Amino acid sequence: MAVRVGVLGATGAVGQRLIQLLDPHPDFEIAALTASDSSAGKSYRQAAKWRVEGPIPDDVAETTVSATDPDEVPDDVDLLFSSLPSSVGSEVEPAFCEAGYVMSSNSSNARMADDVPLVIPEVNADHLDLLEVQRDERGWDGAMVKNPNCSTITFVPTLAALADYGLEKVHVATLQAVSGAGYDGVSSMEIIDNAIPYIGSEEDKLETESRKLLGEFDGAELSHDGVEVAASCNRIPTIDGHLENVWVETDEDLSPEDAADAMASYPSLELRSSPDQLIHVFDEPDRPQPRLDRSLGDGMAVAAGGLRESSFGLQYNCLAHNTIRGAAGASVLNGELLLENGYL
Ligand SMILES: NC(=O)c1ccc[n+]([C@@H]2O[C@H](COP(=O)([O-])OP(=O)(O)OC[C@H]3O[C@@H](n4cnc5c(N)ncnc54)[C@H](OP(=O)(O)O)[C@@H]3O)[C@@H](O)[C@H]2O)c1
């Protein structure tokens, strides 16, 4: 029988992607949708400015949107996907977990908390067991797992693939799509014919989340990886797909050919939403590109290309679909991991 799921922040950019991925999902059945008080009481069709490819699924379109409050979500919902603004998430997500709901969340609040697993299943699925520590410490029947920021998810799988060479220092410069800021994030007057070399708090997220993801969990505590990461983040006028330029210094010699092999052979998983191949490596120096490559693996793959030597070690470009692999798809994958590991 399918697990009954709810979506918090269902009307937003990530919420709509969640609906798109969850509606046909064989293991999940959408049973609750929430948003802000201004959407509560409206049908989903009325409340959401639907902006993703294809129509709103029929059974979702007429569902009434609720306020984002544990009392408004049916008790028989077993799993919540949260795509709330972090200011809202920091207040309401713990209340849902305290009320007994298990949650897979996108929001940036609590990602760096010591007892909150931050998970990319192909990279650090073992960190999920931090949920036992979380439940002990917080006394929750529910639980909260987070996926990282969309720009972090784009480059961390490539770093994980190179980890055997001993990661020392990483520099990353991002070219991020406008959908990463949500519907009300960047006005057209700001971004058309322009690039904005600042995204609030984004650099810190790449630098800290990557070390947590690559860290070791010993069953009780998580130690963060020692790799030094420096990030520079830019918003550009693409709709979807974050492109990143990366420089990696390693302990051991690492040729572009060995790096390409390590990335191309880095294993995917057998979860429902896992791509067959996690990292696609292009030989062409002008790939990956957002418009051409963001939909690889139904938007769940990472693309890399332009691998070459530089005076700062290995240099390459990578790309992922920010609202699928970087957000909604990442949450769904974590939901599948929770299911596989008996948390639902
Ligand atoms: N976009 C991305 O690529 C991306 C990637 C990774 C992570 N994230 C994270 O995912 C979260 C959602 O991002 P988004 O881009 O989808 O934002 P968004 O388009 O602005 O959507 C926000 C959602 O939250 C709801 N909401 C706003 N204020 C609320 C309140 N006070 N109480 C309850 N619900 C409220 C909105 O409902 P109404 O429609 O009723 O206002 C809407 O459903 C953020 O934490 C963001 O940092 C986004």
Tab-separated table of C-alpha atoms and ligand atoms in Angstrom:
chain	number	residue	atom	x	y	z
A	1	MET	CA	0.000	0.000	0.000
A	2	ALA	CA	1.276	3.484	-0.837
A	3	VAL	CA	2.539	5.711	1.976
A	4	ARG	CA	0.291	8.746	2.542
A	5	VAL	CA	2.347	11.923	2.164
A	6	GLY	CA	1.837	15.646	2.620
A	7	VAL	CA	3.603	18.598	0.997
A	8	LEU	CA	4.299	21.716	3.101
A	9	GLY	CA	4.770	24.794	0.900
A	10	ALA	CA	3.041	22.947	-1.936
A	11	THR	CA	2.280	26.028	-4.041
A	12	GLY	CA	5.889	27.277	-4.438
A	13	ALA	CA	8.560	26.581	-7.061
A	14	VAL	CA	9.866	23.493	-5.246
A	15	GLY	CA	6.393	22.490	-4.021
A	16	GLN	CA	5.153	22.279	-7.610
A	17	ARG	CA	8.073	20.058	-8.571
A	18	LEU	CA	7.252	17.873	-5.568
A	19	ILE	CA	3.670	17.515	-6.807
A	20	GLN	CA	4.965	16.639	-10.269
A	21	LEU	CA	7.262	13.919	-8.880
A	22	LEU	CA	4.952	12.550	-6.182
A	23	ASP	CA	1.714	12.307	-8.170
A	24	PRO	CA	2.881	9.374	-10.353
A	25	HIS	CA	5.101	7.876	-7.619
A	26	PRO	CA	4.189	4.211	-6.991
A	27	ASP	CA	5.137	4.252	-3.281
A	28	PHE	CA	3.612	7.602	-2.269
A	29	GLU	CA	0.072	8.978	-2.340
A	30	ILE	CA	-0.496	12.731	-1.916
A	31	ALA	CA	-2.909	13.195	0.981
A	32	ALA	CA	-2.306	16.763	2.217
A	33	LEU	CA	-1.152	20.092	0.782
A	34	THR	CA	-0.289	23.157	2.838
A	35	ALA	CA	0.847	26.725	2.113
A	36	SER	CA	0.515	30.176	3.680
A	37	ASP	CA	-2.688	31.466	5.237
A	38	SER	CA	-3.438	33.395	2.029
A	39	SER	CA	-3.672	30.086	0.101
A	40	ALA	CA	-5.463	28.098	2.815
A	41	GLY	CA	-9.029	27.140	1.906
A	42	LYS	CA	-8.472	27.549	-1.850
A	43	SER	CA	-8.262	24.674	-4.294
A	44	TYR	CA	-4.680	23.891	-5.365
A	45	ARG	CA	-5.562	25.112	-8.879
A	46	GLN	CA	-6.598	28.500	-7.473
A	47	ALA	CA	-3.727	28.819	-5.006
A	48	ALA	CA	-0.738	27.747	-7.124
A	49	LYS	CA	0.634	29.765	-10.022
A	50	TRP	CA	1.490	26.494	-11.821
A	51	ARG	CA	4.725	27.054	-13.744
A	52	VAL	CA	6.231	23.600	-14.433
A	53	GLU	CA	5.917	21.629	-17.656
A	54	GLY	CA	2.622	19.791	-18.173
A	55	PRO	CA	-0.753	20.290	-16.489
A	56	ILE	CA	-1.524	20.163	-12.763
A	57	PRO	CA	-2.393	16.508	-12.020
A	58	ASP	CA	-6.228	16.254	-11.974
A	59	ASP	CA	-6.535	14.720	-8.511
A	60	VAL	CA	-4.278	17.412	-7.033
A	61	ALA	CA	-5.893	20.386	-8.791
A	62	GLU	CA	-9.134	20.245	-6.789
A	63	THR	CA	-7.537	19.361	-3.435
A	64	THR	CA	-8.083	22.063	-0.828
A	65	VAL	CA	-4.880	23.664	0.448
A	66	SER	CA	-4.575	23.790	4.255
A	67	ALA	CA	-2.744	26.157	6.548
A	68	THR	CA	0.723	24.910	7.563
A	69	ASP	CA	-0.169	23.673	11.026
A	70	PRO	CA	0.125	20.142	12.484
A	71	ASP	CA	-3.563	20.276	13.459
A	72	GLU	CA	-4.515	20.775	9.789
A	73	VAL	CA	-2.714	17.651	8.509
A	74	PRO	CA	-4.485	14.275	8.899
A	75	ASP	CA	-2.900	11.931	11.462
A	76	ASP	CA	-2.681	9.098	8.941
A	77	VAL	CA	-0.170	11.019	6.829
A	78	ASP	CA	3.117	9.160	7.380
A	79	LEU	CA	5.625	11.375	5.597
A	80	LEU	CA	5.871	15.119	4.974
A	81	PHE	CA	7.905	16.832	2.286
A	82	SER	CA	8.719	20.404	3.273
A	83	SER	CA	9.535	23.201	0.831
A	84	LEU	CA	8.802	26.106	3.148
A	85	PRO	CA	10.864	29.296	3.313
A	86	SER	CA	13.519	28.681	5.961
A	87	SER	CA	12.149	31.424	8.227
A	88	VAL	CA	8.830	29.547	8.311
A	89	GLY	CA	10.453	26.100	8.426
A	90	SER	CA	12.505	26.953	11.497
A	91	GLU	CA	9.275	27.627	13.401
A	92	VAL	CA	6.887	24.980	12.125
A	93	GLU	CA	9.019	21.989	11.099
A	94	PRO	CA	9.983	21.059	14.701
A	95	ALA	CA	6.304	21.319	15.683
A	96	PHE	CA	5.377	18.746	13.016
A	97	CYS	CA	8.170	16.385	14.148
A	98	GLU	CA	7.120	16.780	17.762
A	99	ALA	CA	3.578	15.897	16.694
A	100	GLY	CA	4.948	12.605	15.308
A	101	TYR	CA	5.437	13.324	11.591
A	102	VAL	CA	8.511	12.073	9.740
A	103	MET	CA	9.791	14.796	7.405
A	104	SER	CA	12.067	15.090	4.391
A	105	SER	CA	12.831	18.789	4.099
A	106	ASN	CA	14.389	21.153	1.592
A	107	SER	CA	14.431	24.237	3.750
A	108	SER	CA	17.818	25.501	4.872
A	109	ASN	CA	16.909	25.846	8.555
A	110	ALA	CA	18.581	23.246	10.805
A	111	ARG	CA	20.663	21.754	7.985
A	112	MET	CA	23.809	22.217	10.050
A	113	ALA	CA	22.345	21.110	13.395
A	114	ASP	CA	24.464	18.346	14.976
A	115	ASP	CA	21.532	15.921	15.246
A	116	VAL	CA	19.960	16.559	11.833
A	117	PRO	CA	21.133	14.289	9.002
A	118	LEU	CA	21.938	16.202	5.822
A	119	VAL	CA	21.766	13.550	3.142
A	120	ILE	CA	22.474	12.919	-0.520
A	121	PRO	CA	21.657	9.176	-0.613
A	122	GLU	CA	24.386	8.285	-3.128
A	123	VAL	CA	27.000	10.112	-1.017
A	124	ASN	CA	26.201	9.586	2.668
A	125	ALA	CA	23.139	7.361	3.158
A	126	ASP	CA	24.703	6.080	6.398
A	127	HIS	CA	24.188	9.527	8.000
A	128	LEU	CA	20.450	8.763	8.101
A	129	ASP	CA	21.018	6.794	11.309
A	130	LEU	CA	21.684	10.122	13.017
A	131	LEU	CA	17.878	10.131	13.308
A	132	GLU	CA	18.216	7.782	16.289
A	133	VAL	CA	20.376	10.385	18.045
A	134	GLN	CA	17.894	13.097	17.051
A	135	ARG	CA	14.943	11.196	18.502
A	136	ASP	CA	16.832	10.486	21.745
A	137	GLU	CA	17.875	14.108	22.155
A	138	ARG	CA	14.623	15.765	21.170
A	139	GLY	CA	12.144	13.170	22.422
A	140	TRP	CA	10.372	13.205	19.045
A	141	ASP	CA	8.241	10.378	17.682
A	142	GLY	CA	8.709	12.087	14.340
A	143	ALA	CA	12.034	12.813	12.653
A	144	MET	CA	13.640	15.300	10.255
A	145	VAL	CA	16.100	14.658	7.442
A	146	LYS	CA	17.325	17.493	5.234
A	147	ASN	CA	18.678	17.639	1.729
A	148	PRO	CA	21.379	20.216	1.022
A	149	ASN	CA	21.169	23.467	-0.887
A	150	CYS	CA	20.717	23.117	-4.663
A	151	SER	CA	24.180	24.434	-5.494
A	152	THR	CA	25.773	22.129	-2.879
A	153	ILE	CA	24.080	19.061	-4.399
A	154	THR	CA	25.491	19.997	-7.808
A	155	PHE	CA	29.183	19.677	-6.904
A	156	VAL	CA	29.343	17.363	-3.868
A	157	PRO	CA	28.737	14.112	-5.817
A	158	THR	CA	31.737	14.973	-8.008
A	159	LEU	CA	33.858	15.569	-4.891
A	160	ALA	CA	32.675	12.277	-3.370
A	161	ALA	CA	33.816	10.538	-6.559
A	162	LEU	CA	37.316	12.041	-6.098
A	163	ALA	CA	37.566	11.515	-2.336
A	164	ASP	CA	39.965	8.542	-2.620
A	165	TYR	CA	42.586	10.951	-3.968
A	166	GLY	CA	42.472	12.958	-0.707
A	167	LEU	CA	40.571	16.235	-1.061
A	168	GLU	CA	42.642	19.182	0.168
A	169	LYS	CA	41.150	22.399	-1.202
A	170	VAL	CA	38.152	23.162	-3.406
A	171	HIS	CA	37.266	26.407	-5.142
A	172	VAL	CA	33.832	26.638	-6.728
A	173	ALA	CA	32.156	29.445	-8.706
A	174	THR	CA	28.443	29.058	-9.445
A	175	LEU	CA	26.189	30.306	-12.263
A	176	GLN	CA	22.754	29.783	-10.752
A	177	ALA	CA	19.345	29.776	-12.412
A	178	VAL	CA	16.564	32.139	-11.346
A	179	SER	CA	14.214	29.331	-10.227
A	180	GLY	CA	16.631	28.786	-7.341
A	181	ALA	CA	15.326	31.977	-5.782
A	182	GLY	CA	11.658	30.900	-5.867
A	183	TYR	CA	8.884	32.682	-7.750
A	184	ASP	CA	9.239	35.988	-5.992
A	185	GLY	CA	13.015	35.820	-5.712
A	186	VAL	CA	14.524	37.906	-8.520
A	187	SER	CA	12.620	40.472	-10.572
A	188	SER	CA	12.896	40.418	-14.366
A	189	MET	CA	14.220	44.005	-14.303
A	190	GLU	CA	17.127	42.838	-12.167
A	191	ILE	CA	18.127	39.714	-14.048
A	192	ILE	CA	17.418	40.128	-17.786
A	193	ASP	CA	20.594	41.230	-19.602
A	194	ASN	CA	22.476	40.878	-16.334
A	195	ALA	CA	24.363	38.687	-13.837
A	196	ILE	CA	24.328	39.258	-10.083
A	197	PRO	CA	27.527	38.296	-8.244
A	198	TYR	CA	25.847	37.832	-4.877
A	199	ILE	CA	23.312	35.355	-3.448
A	200	GLY	CA	22.673	35.910	0.239
A	201	SER	CA	24.172	33.163	2.516
A	202	GLU	CA	24.764	30.898	-0.478
A	203	GLU	CA	28.557	30.820	-0.279
A	204	ASP	CA	28.465	29.791	3.341
A	205	LYS	CA	26.030	26.956	2.496
A	206	LEU	CA	28.357	25.488	-0.139
A	207	GLU	CA	31.350	25.769	2.175
A	208	THR	CA	29.773	24.238	5.290
A	209	GLU	CA	27.204	21.775	3.909
A	210	SER	CA	29.806	20.099	1.670
A	211	ARG	CA	32.036	19.340	4.685
A	212	LYS	CA	29.093	17.915	6.636
A	213	LEU	CA	28.040	15.701	3.709
A	214	LEU	CA	31.576	14.355	3.248
A	215	GLY	CA	32.041	13.792	7.000
A	216	GLU	CA	32.092	10.514	8.945
A	217	PHE	CA	29.287	9.253	11.170
A	218	ASP	CA	30.476	6.838	13.867
A	219	GLY	CA	27.015	5.827	15.079
A	220	ALA	CA	26.889	8.558	17.723
A	221	GLU	CA	28.519	11.703	16.309
A	222	LEU	CA	29.191	13.226	12.947
A	223	SER	CA	32.624	14.718	12.204
A	224	HIS	CA	32.850	17.134	9.307
A	225	ASP	CA	35.423	16.561	6.562
A	226	GLY	CA	38.579	18.691	6.728
A	227	VAL	CA	38.555	19.778	3.076
A	228	GLU	CA	38.783	23.560	2.643
A	229	VAL	CA	36.028	24.919	0.382
A	230	ALA	CA	35.809	28.471	-0.979
A	231	ALA	CA	32.741	29.460	-3.009
A	232	SER	CA	31.664	32.397	-5.149
A	233	CYS	CA	27.993	32.505	-6.167
A	234	ASN	CA	26.388	34.265	-9.128
A	235	ARG	CA	22.797	34.484	-10.359
A	236	ILE	CA	22.369	34.378	-14.146
A	237	PRO	CA	19.282	34.578	-16.422
A	238	THR	CA	18.684	30.847	-16.978
A	239	ILE	CA	15.414	29.299	-15.752
A	240	ASP	CA	16.613	25.919	-14.398
A	241	GLY	CA	20.009	24.258	-13.967
A	242	HIS	CA	22.940	25.443	-11.857
A	243	LEU	CA	26.300	25.385	-13.665
A	244	GLU	CA	29.471	25.411	-11.541
A	245	ASN	CA	33.209	25.812	-12.226
A	246	VAL	CA	35.294	23.763	-9.804
A	247	TRP	CA	39.017	23.571	-8.953
A	248	VAL	CA	40.157	20.697	-6.727
A	249	GLU	CA	43.547	20.183	-5.084
A	250	THR	CA	44.199	16.612	-3.926
A	251	ASP	CA	46.875	14.855	-1.828
A	252	GLU	CA	47.558	12.331	-4.535
A	253	ASP	CA	48.219	13.064	-8.198
A	254	LEU	CA	44.951	13.181	-10.103
A	255	SER	CA	44.897	13.364	-13.881
A	256	PRO	CA	41.795	14.559	-15.779
A	257	GLU	CA	41.480	11.038	-17.223
A	258	ASP	CA	41.485	9.382	-13.768
A	259	ALA	CA	39.019	11.993	-12.507
A	260	ALA	CA	36.694	11.329	-15.456
A	261	ASP	CA	36.853	7.573	-14.765
A	262	ALA	CA	36.177	8.073	-11.056
A	263	MET	CA	33.164	10.284	-11.757
A	264	ALA	CA	31.689	8.120	-14.515
A	265	SER	CA	31.987	4.971	-12.387
A	266	TYR	CA	30.711	6.527	-9.145
A	267	PRO	CA	27.762	4.310	-8.195
A	268	SER	CA	24.118	5.299	-8.225
A	269	LEU	CA	21.569	3.531	-5.994
A	270	GLU	CA	18.516	1.397	-6.668
A	271	LEU	CA	15.996	3.759	-5.100
A	272	ARG	CA	12.956	4.518	-7.304
A	273	SER	CA	14.171	7.998	-8.261
A	274	SER	CA	17.881	7.202	-8.601
A	275	PRO	CA	19.249	7.873	-12.081
A	276	ASP	CA	20.862	4.878	-13.804
A	277	GLN	CA	24.104	6.818	-13.921
A	278	LEU	CA	24.674	9.476	-11.269
A	279	ILE	CA	27.465	11.473	-12.957
A	280	HIS	CA	27.569	11.842	-16.747
A	281	VAL	CA	30.984	12.947	-17.949
A	282	PHE	CA	31.198	14.846	-21.238
A	283	ASP	CA	34.296	14.805	-23.445
A	284	GLU	CA	33.234	17.996	-25.210
A	285	PRO	CA	34.875	21.058	-23.600
A	286	ASP	CA	31.709	23.182	-23.926
A	287	ARG	CA	29.450	20.854	-21.904
A	288	PRO	CA	27.532	20.571	-19.675
A	289	GLN	CA	25.138	23.433	-20.466
A	290	PRO	CA	21.934	24.229	-18.533
A	291	ARG	CA	19.463	24.087	-21.430
A	292	LEU	CA	20.994	20.969	-22.995
A	293	ASP	CA	21.898	18.882	-19.971
A	294	ARG	CA	19.712	19.727	-16.946
A	295	SER	CA	17.223	16.948	-17.747
A	296	LEU	CA	19.740	14.078	-17.819
A	297	GLY	CA	18.382	11.133	-15.816
A	298	ASP	CA	14.979	12.874	-15.622
A	299	GLY	CA	16.687	15.770	-13.861
A	300	MET	CA	18.243	13.520	-11.197
A	301	ALA	CA	21.733	13.149	-12.683
A	302	VAL	CA	24.760	15.404	-12.303
A	303	ALA	CA	26.750	16.321	-15.414
A	304	ALA	CA	30.464	17.080	-15.529
A	305	GLY	CA	32.767	18.162	-18.334
A	306	GLY	CA	35.767	20.225	-19.319
A	307	LEU	CA	38.091	18.198	-17.080
A	308	ARG	CA	41.617	19.604	-17.346
A	309	GLU	CA	44.772	20.361	-15.402
A	310	SER	CA	45.221	23.843	-13.972
A	311	SER	CA	47.654	25.608	-11.659
A	312	PHE	CA	45.063	25.021	-8.889
A	313	GLY	CA	44.843	21.261	-9.513
A	314	LEU	CA	42.055	19.574	-11.417
A	315	GLN	CA	39.540	21.930	-13.047
A	316	TYR	CA	36.081	21.022	-14.378
A	317	ASN	CA	32.488	22.180	-14.797
A	318	CYS	CA	29.423	20.496	-13.354
A	319	LEU	CA	25.670	20.983	-13.573
A	320	ALA	CA	22.442	19.759	-11.988
A	321	HIS	CA	18.753	20.623	-12.277
A	322	ASN	CA	18.277	22.823	-9.225
A	323	THR	CA	14.561	22.295	-8.576
A	324	ILE	CA	14.699	18.522	-9.286
A	325	ARG	CA	18.092	17.051	-8.260
A	326	GLY	CA	18.788	20.125	-6.144
A	327	ALA	CA	15.459	20.311	-4.336
A	328	ALA	CA	12.228	18.343	-4.950
A	329	GLY	CA	13.900	15.230	-6.385
A	330	ALA	CA	16.472	15.295	-3.581
A	331	SER	CA	13.669	15.319	-0.991
A	332	VAL	CA	11.800	12.519	-2.737
A	333	LEU	CA	14.994	10.444	-2.840
A	334	ASN	CA	15.453	11.014	0.899
A	335	GLY	CA	11.813	9.963	1.371
A	336	GLU	CA	12.571	6.742	-0.516
A	337	LEU	CA	15.636	6.221	1.701
A	338	LEU	CA	13.493	6.703	4.831
A	339	LEU	CA	11.070	4.110	3.465
A	340	GLU	CA	13.841	1.645	2.582
A	341	ASN	CA	15.368	2.023	6.048
A	342	GLY	CA	12.146	1.380	7.921
A	343	TYR	CA	11.526	4.892	9.242
A	344	LEU	CA	7.936	4.956	7.873
B	1	LIG	N1	14.058	26.881	-5.691
B	1	LIG	C1	15.086	26.082	-5.531
B	1	LIG	O1	15.796	25.704	-6.504
B	1	LIG	C2	15.444	25.550	-4.177
B	1	LIG	C3	16.471	24.621	-4.104
B	1	LIG	C4	16.814	24.077	-2.877
B	1	LIG	C5	16.141	24.491	-1.757
B	1	LIG	N2	15.153	25.417	-1.825
B	1	LIG	C6	14.465	25.780	-0.595
B	1	LIG	O2	13.119	25.295	-0.659
B	1	LIG	C7	12.258	26.179	0.053
B	1	LIG	C8	11.147	26.642	-0.868
B	1	LIG	O3	11.699	27.371	-1.947
B	1	LIG	P1	10.813	27.830	-3.183
B	1	LIG	O4	11.800	28.281	-4.185
B	1	LIG	O5	9.842	26.782	-3.559
B	1	LIG	O6	10.013	29.089	-2.545
B	1	LIG	P2	8.654	29.757	-3.051
B	1	LIG	O7	8.459	29.554	-4.503
B	1	LIG	O8	8.700	31.165	-2.536
B	1	LIG	O9	7.496	28.937	-2.263
B	1	LIG	C9	7.319	29.055	-0.866
B	1	LIG	C10	6.179	28.156	-0.389
B	1	LIG	O10	6.035	28.337	1.031
B	1	LIG	C11	4.721	28.842	1.323
B	1	LIG	N3	4.782	29.840	2.383
B	1	LIG	C12	5.299	31.092	2.337
B	1	LIG	N4	5.136	31.728	3.525
B	1	LIG	C13	4.499	30.855	4.337
B	1	LIG	C14	4.033	30.913	5.681
B	1	LIG	N5	4.215	32.016	6.438
B	1	LIG	N6	3.418	29.842	6.194
B	1	LIG	C15	3.212	28.710	5.456
B	1	LIG	N7	3.624	28.603	4.167
B	1	LIG	C16	4.266	29.660	3.617
B	1	LIG	C17	4.236	29.464	0.034
B	1	LIG	O11	2.818	29.487	0.055
B	1	LIG	P3	1.942	30.654	-0.696
B	1	LIG	O12	1.898	30.283	-2.148
B	1	LIG	O13	0.628	30.553	-0.030
B	1	LIG	O14	2.664	31.938	-0.440
B	1	LIG	C18	4.817	28.480	-0.986
B	1	LIG	O15	4.029	27.325	-1.016
B	1	LIG	C19	13.142	27.305	0.577
B	1	LIG	O16	13.509	27.026	1.905
B	1	LIG	C20	14.342	27.281	-0.340
B	1	LIG	O17	15.494	27.803	0.273
B	1	LIG	C21	14.782	25.944	-3.017
